[in-house]
Amino acid sequence: MANIFHSNIFIVNWHYYAAGLLIYLSVCLFLHLKSKYSKRATSVIKHDEEEVEEYNETQQNGNGYWHSGEDCTHIPLVYKRIPQQEAIVRSKEFYEYMNRRRTVRHFSNEPIPSEVINNIIKTAGTSPSGAHTEPWKFVVVRSSEIKQKVREIIEWEEEINYKKRMGKIWVDDLKFVRTYWVKEYLTEAPCLIFVFKQLYSIHNNQKQRHYYNEESVHIAAGILLTAIHYAGLVSLTSTPLNCGPALRKLLNRPNEEKLALLLPVGYPSKDCLVPDISRKPLQDIMVEF
Ligand SMILES: Cc1cc2nc3c(=O)[nH]c(=O)nc-3n(C[C@H](O)[C@H](O)[C@H](O)COP(=O)(O)O)c2cc1C
């Protein structure tokens, strides 16, 4: 019996087999963790599932993307030099003017002339953009029926955000603006401007990359806010949480467009109040070398 035990090759060399199995399991574990980590890194960069898809596609078809590859005529810059003294006065006046911009959450229903809205959107469209791809679309909604649907979508999600999704800290941090999941301003304001970022566009049946579309759209939104203020209107910058896909569907926008911001725009209601807040002084927002 002892002889059989000693002559069985598997039993005699059990420690080699055990070591082999251990190495095999370690390699499997390493490969599993590596793939899990790289997937997580991707999802951190692109939260939206469709964006992950788009990102992966970009990685695979990088060279298949459309690009003009063409030169362009260069023309003399149209530029008028402002004397330094005048620049000091103008920049101060502009600062004081912009410092009066406030986010408004109570609107009158007075309509805005179409020409004013057109000029505001044209101004936003003067924004710089990555490789001049102009990756934005501004959807202007005046229809009461669509505004009502927008409100229903947002209030439905906001109630869940307030009650379940977001914690007490989030709710407490927003207390000073006195917002709730009921959003009267979505139907009160005469106009809603939806700012969509375009991840890519189609040229000759090929996708054209929109470099830095996020940054470009946010710069355009800043110019939009400035134009709204300059036209004597008020607005509310908002980012409807978890409503992007439903609003995109409602407004019939294509997959490559993602909602960046929603701005109700109009005139303030007569009894409009705003939080009494101050802005950081220059020394807290500027560093000089
Ligand atoms: C990206 C962004 C998202 C915002 N989202 C909301 C929002 O969902 N609801 C809201 O009432 N205010 C929102 N605000 C407005 C801020 O609360 C407001 O800008 C801030 O309190 C400063 O007030 P002011 O704009 O009057 O200077 C948002 C502002 C920014 C820039």
Coordinates of C-alpha atoms and ligand atoms in Angstrom, one line a residue:
M1 CA 0.0 0.0 0.0
A2 CA 2.8 2.4 1.0
N3 CA 4.5 1.5 -2.2
I4 CA 1.5 2.4 -4.3
F5 CA 1.3 5.7 -2.4
H6 CA 5.0 6.5 -3.0
S7 CA 4.9 5.5 -6.7
N8 CA 1.9 7.7 -7.6
I9 CA 3.4 10.5 -9.5
F10 CA 0.6 13.0 -8.7
I11 CA 0.8 12.4 -4.9
V12 CA 4.6 12.4 -4.9
N13 CA 4.8 15.7 -6.7
W14 CA 1.8 17.3 -5.1
H15 CA 3.7 20.5 -4.1
Y16 CA 4.6 21.3 -7.7
Y17 CA 1.0 21.0 -8.8
A18 CA -0.1 23.1 -5.8
A19 CA 2.5 25.8 -6.7
G20 CA 1.3 25.7 -10.4
L21 CA -2.3 26.1 -9.4
L22 CA -1.4 29.0 -7.1
I23 CA 0.5 30.8 -9.9
Y24 CA -2.4 30.2 -12.3
L25 CA -4.9 31.7 -9.8
S26 CA -2.7 34.7 -9.2
V27 CA -2.4 35.4 -12.9
C28 CA -6.2 35.2 -13.3
L29 CA -6.7 37.5 -10.3
F30 CA -4.2 40.0 -11.7
L31 CA -5.9 40.0 -15.1
H32 CA -9.3 40.4 -13.6
L33 CA -8.3 43.3 -11.4
K34 CA -6.4 45.0 -14.3
S35 CA -9.5 44.9 -16.6
K36 CA -11.8 46.0 -13.8
Y37 CA -9.5 49.0 -13.0
S38 CA -9.2 50.1 -16.6
K39 CA -13.0 49.9 -17.1
R40 CA -13.4 52.0 -14.0
A41 CA -10.9 54.6 -15.2
T42 CA -12.9 54.9 -18.4
S43 CA -16.2 55.4 -16.6
V44 CA -14.6 58.1 -14.4
I45 CA -13.7 60.0 -17.6
K46 CA -17.0 59.6 -19.3
H47 CA -20.0 59.1 -16.9
D48 CA -22.7 58.7 -19.4
E49 CA -23.0 55.2 -20.9
E50 CA -23.4 56.5 -24.4
E51 CA -20.3 58.7 -23.9
V52 CA -18.3 55.6 -22.9
E53 CA -19.5 54.0 -26.2
E54 CA -18.5 57.1 -28.1
Y55 CA -15.2 57.2 -26.3
N56 CA -14.4 53.5 -27.1
E57 CA -15.4 54.1 -30.7
T58 CA -13.0 57.0 -30.9
Q59 CA -10.2 54.8 -29.6
Q60 CA -10.9 52.1 -32.2
N61 CA -11.7 54.3 -35.3
G62 CA -9.3 57.1 -34.4
N63 CA -8.1 57.6 -38.0
G64 CA -11.4 56.9 -39.6
Y65 CA -12.7 60.3 -38.4
W66 CA -13.4 63.0 -40.9
H67 CA -11.1 66.0 -41.0
S68 CA -10.9 68.7 -43.6
G69 CA -7.1 68.8 -43.7
E70 CA -7.5 72.0 -45.8
D71 CA -5.6 75.3 -45.4
C72 CA -7.6 78.5 -45.1
T73 CA -7.1 82.1 -46.4
H74 CA -5.7 84.3 -43.7
I75 CA -6.9 87.9 -43.6
P76 CA -5.8 91.1 -41.7
L77 CA -7.2 91.3 -38.2
V78 CA -10.0 93.9 -37.7
Y79 CA -8.8 95.6 -34.5
K80 CA -9.2 99.0 -33.0
R81 CA -6.7 100.0 -30.3
I82 CA -8.3 101.5 -27.2
P83 CA -6.2 104.1 -25.4
Q84 CA -5.1 102.8 -21.9
Q85 CA -7.0 105.4 -20.0
E86 CA -10.2 104.6 -21.8
A87 CA -9.5 100.8 -21.3
I88 CA -9.3 101.4 -17.5
V89 CA -12.7 103.2 -17.5
R90 CA -14.3 100.7 -19.8
S91 CA -13.1 97.6 -18.0
K92 CA -14.3 99.1 -14.6
E93 CA -17.7 100.0 -16.0
F94 CA -18.0 96.5 -17.5
Y95 CA -17.1 94.9 -14.2
E96 CA -19.6 97.0 -12.4
Y97 CA -22.2 96.1 -15.0
M98 CA -21.5 92.4 -14.8
N99 CA -21.4 92.5 -11.0
R100 CA -25.1 93.3 -11.1
R101 CA -25.9 90.0 -12.9
R102 CA -27.8 87.8 -10.6
T103 CA -29.4 84.4 -10.9
V104 CA -33.1 84.9 -10.9
R105 CA -35.7 82.2 -9.9
H106 CA -38.9 84.3 -10.2
F107 CA -40.0 85.5 -13.6
S108 CA -42.8 87.5 -15.1
N109 CA -44.4 86.0 -18.1
E110 CA -43.8 89.1 -20.3
P111 CA -42.6 87.8 -23.7
I112 CA -39.2 88.6 -25.2
P113 CA -38.9 89.9 -28.7
S114 CA -37.6 87.2 -31.0
E115 CA -34.9 89.5 -32.4
V116 CA -33.5 89.9 -28.9
I117 CA -33.3 86.1 -28.5
N118 CA -31.8 85.7 -31.9
N119 CA -29.1 88.3 -31.2
I120 CA -28.3 86.6 -27.8
I121 CA -27.8 83.2 -29.4
K122 CA -25.7 84.7 -32.2
T123 CA -23.5 86.3 -29.6
A124 CA -23.1 82.9 -27.8
G125 CA -22.1 81.5 -31.2
T126 CA -19.1 83.9 -31.4
S127 CA -17.4 81.8 -28.7
P128 CA -14.1 80.2 -29.4
S129 CA -14.2 76.5 -29.8
G130 CA -11.7 73.6 -30.1
A131 CA -10.5 73.5 -33.8
H132 CA -13.4 75.8 -34.6
T133 CA -15.9 72.9 -34.4
E134 CA -18.6 75.1 -32.8
P135 CA -19.9 72.1 -30.8
W136 CA -23.1 73.7 -29.5
K137 CA -26.8 73.8 -30.2
F138 CA -29.1 76.2 -28.5
V139 CA -32.7 75.1 -28.3
V140 CA -35.2 77.9 -27.6
V141 CA -38.5 76.9 -26.2
R142 CA -41.4 79.4 -26.0
S143 CA -44.3 76.9 -26.4
S144 CA -46.3 76.6 -23.2
E145 CA -47.1 73.0 -23.9
I146 CA -43.4 72.0 -24.2
K147 CA -42.5 74.1 -21.1
Q148 CA -45.1 72.2 -19.2
K149 CA -43.7 68.9 -20.3
V150 CA -40.2 70.1 -19.4
R151 CA -41.4 71.0 -16.0
E152 CA -43.0 67.6 -15.4
I153 CA -39.8 65.8 -16.4
I154 CA -37.7 68.0 -14.2
E155 CA -40.0 68.0 -11.1
W156 CA -40.4 64.2 -11.3
E157 CA -36.6 63.7 -11.2
E158 CA -36.0 66.5 -8.7
E159 CA -38.4 65.1 -6.2
I160 CA -36.4 61.8 -6.3
N161 CA -33.1 63.8 -6.1
Y162 CA -34.3 65.7 -3.0
K163 CA -36.0 62.8 -1.3
K164 CA -33.7 59.8 -2.2
R165 CA -30.7 60.3 -4.5
M166 CA -28.9 63.2 -2.9
G167 CA -28.0 63.3 0.7
K168 CA -28.8 65.8 3.5
I169 CA -25.5 67.7 2.8
W170 CA -26.6 68.4 -0.8
V171 CA -30.1 69.6 0.4
D172 CA -28.5 71.7 3.1
D173 CA -26.0 73.2 0.8
L174 CA -28.8 74.4 -1.5
K175 CA -30.9 75.9 1.4
F176 CA -29.7 79.5 0.8
V177 CA -31.1 79.6 -2.7
R178 CA -34.5 78.4 -1.4
T179 CA -35.1 75.9 -4.2
Y180 CA -37.3 72.9 -4.0
W181 CA -38.4 70.2 -6.4
V182 CA -41.3 72.4 -7.5
K183 CA -39.9 74.6 -10.3
E184 CA -42.5 77.3 -11.2
Y185 CA -39.9 79.2 -13.2
L186 CA -39.9 76.5 -15.9
T187 CA -43.5 77.6 -16.9
E188 CA -43.3 81.2 -15.7
A189 CA -40.4 82.3 -17.8
P190 CA -41.3 83.3 -21.4
C191 CA -38.4 81.4 -22.8
L192 CA -36.2 78.4 -22.0
I193 CA -32.8 78.1 -23.6
F194 CA -31.3 74.6 -23.6
V195 CA -27.6 74.5 -24.2
F196 CA -26.5 71.2 -25.8
K197 CA -22.9 70.1 -26.4
Q198 CA -22.3 68.1 -29.6
L199 CA -19.8 65.3 -29.1
Y200 CA -19.3 65.0 -32.8
S201 CA -20.8 66.0 -36.1
I202 CA -21.3 64.2 -39.4
H203 CA -19.4 65.2 -42.6
N204 CA -19.4 63.1 -45.8
N205 CA -21.0 60.2 -43.8
Q206 CA -18.0 60.3 -41.3
K207 CA -17.9 61.6 -37.8
Q208 CA -15.9 64.8 -37.2
R209 CA -14.4 65.0 -33.7
H210 CA -15.4 67.9 -31.6
Y211 CA -12.3 68.6 -29.6
Y212 CA -12.8 70.1 -26.2
N213 CA -16.6 70.2 -26.7
E214 CA -17.2 70.6 -23.0
E215 CA -14.9 73.5 -22.5
S216 CA -16.1 75.2 -25.7
V217 CA -19.8 74.9 -24.7
H218 CA -19.2 76.3 -21.3
I219 CA -17.3 79.3 -22.7
A220 CA -20.2 79.8 -25.1
A221 CA -22.6 79.6 -22.1
G222 CA -20.6 82.3 -20.3
I223 CA -20.9 84.5 -23.3
L224 CA -24.7 83.7 -23.6
L225 CA -25.2 84.7 -19.9
T226 CA -23.3 88.0 -20.6
A227 CA -25.5 88.7 -23.7
I228 CA -28.7 88.0 -21.7
H229 CA -27.6 90.4 -19.0
Y230 CA -26.5 93.0 -21.6
A231 CA -30.0 92.8 -23.2
G232 CA -31.6 93.7 -19.8
L233 CA -32.9 90.1 -19.3
V234 CA -32.4 87.8 -16.4
S235 CA -31.8 84.1 -16.3
L236 CA -31.2 81.0 -14.1
T237 CA -28.2 78.8 -14.9
S238 CA -29.4 75.2 -14.1
T239 CA -28.2 71.7 -14.6
P240 CA -31.2 69.4 -14.4
L241 CA -29.9 66.4 -12.7
N242 CA -30.7 63.0 -14.4
C243 CA -33.0 64.7 -16.9
G244 CA -30.7 64.9 -19.9
P245 CA -31.9 61.9 -21.9
A246 CA -35.6 62.6 -21.3
L247 CA -35.2 66.3 -22.3
R248 CA -33.1 65.4 -25.3
K249 CA -35.9 63.0 -26.4
L250 CA -38.6 65.6 -25.8
L251 CA -36.7 68.2 -27.9
N252 CA -35.9 65.7 -30.6
R253 CA -32.2 66.1 -30.4
P254 CA -29.8 63.5 -31.8
N255 CA -27.7 61.0 -29.7
E256 CA -24.5 63.0 -30.2
E257 CA -26.0 66.0 -28.4
K258 CA -25.9 66.0 -24.6
L259 CA -27.7 68.6 -22.4
A260 CA -25.1 70.9 -20.7
L261 CA -27.3 73.6 -19.3
L262 CA -30.9 74.9 -19.1
L263 CA -31.5 78.6 -18.8
P264 CA -35.0 80.0 -18.2
V265 CA -34.7 83.6 -19.6
G266 CA -37.0 86.6 -19.2
Y267 CA -37.8 89.5 -16.9
P268 CA -37.9 89.3 -13.1
S269 CA -41.2 89.2 -11.4
K270 CA -42.2 92.4 -9.5
D271 CA -41.6 90.8 -6.1
C272 CA -38.4 89.0 -7.1
L273 CA -36.0 88.3 -4.3
V274 CA -32.4 87.0 -4.6
P275 CA -30.1 85.6 -1.9
D276 CA -28.0 88.3 -0.3
I277 CA -24.5 86.9 -1.2
S278 CA -21.2 88.5 -1.8
R279 CA -18.4 87.6 -4.3
K280 CA -14.8 86.7 -3.5
P281 CA -12.5 89.8 -3.6
L282 CA -9.8 90.0 -6.2
Q283 CA -7.0 88.9 -3.9
D284 CA -8.9 85.6 -3.3
I285 CA -9.4 84.8 -7.0
M286 CA -6.2 86.1 -8.6
V287 CA -2.5 85.0 -8.2
E288 CA 0.2 87.0 -9.8
F289 CA 3.8 86.3 -10.5
Ligands
LIG1 C1 -23.2 75.1 -13.3 C2 -24.2 75.8 -12.5 C3 -25.4 75.1 -12.1 C4 -26.4 75.7 -11.4 N1 -27.5 75.0 -11.1 C5 -28.5 75.6 -10.4 C6 -29.7 74.9 -10.2 O1 -29.9 73.8 -10.6 N2 -30.7 75.6 -9.5 C7 -30.6 76.9 -9.1 O2 -31.5 77.4 -8.5 N3 -29.4 77.5 -9.3 C8 -28.4 77.0 -10.0 N4 -27.2 77.6 -10.2 C9 -27.1 79.1 -9.8 C10 -26.2 79.3 -8.6 O3 -26.9 78.9 -7.4 C11 -25.8 80.8 -8.6 O4 -25.1 81.1 -9.7 C12 -25.0 81.1 -7.3 O5 -25.8 80.9 -6.2 C13 -24.5 82.5 -7.4 O6 -25.5 83.4 -7.5 P1 -25.5 84.5 -8.7 O7 -25.6 83.8 -10.0 O8 -26.7 85.4 -8.4 O9 -24.2 85.3 -8.6 C14 -26.2 77.1 -11.0 C15 -25.1 77.8 -11.3 C16 -24.1 77.2 -12.1 C17 -22.9 77.9 -12.5

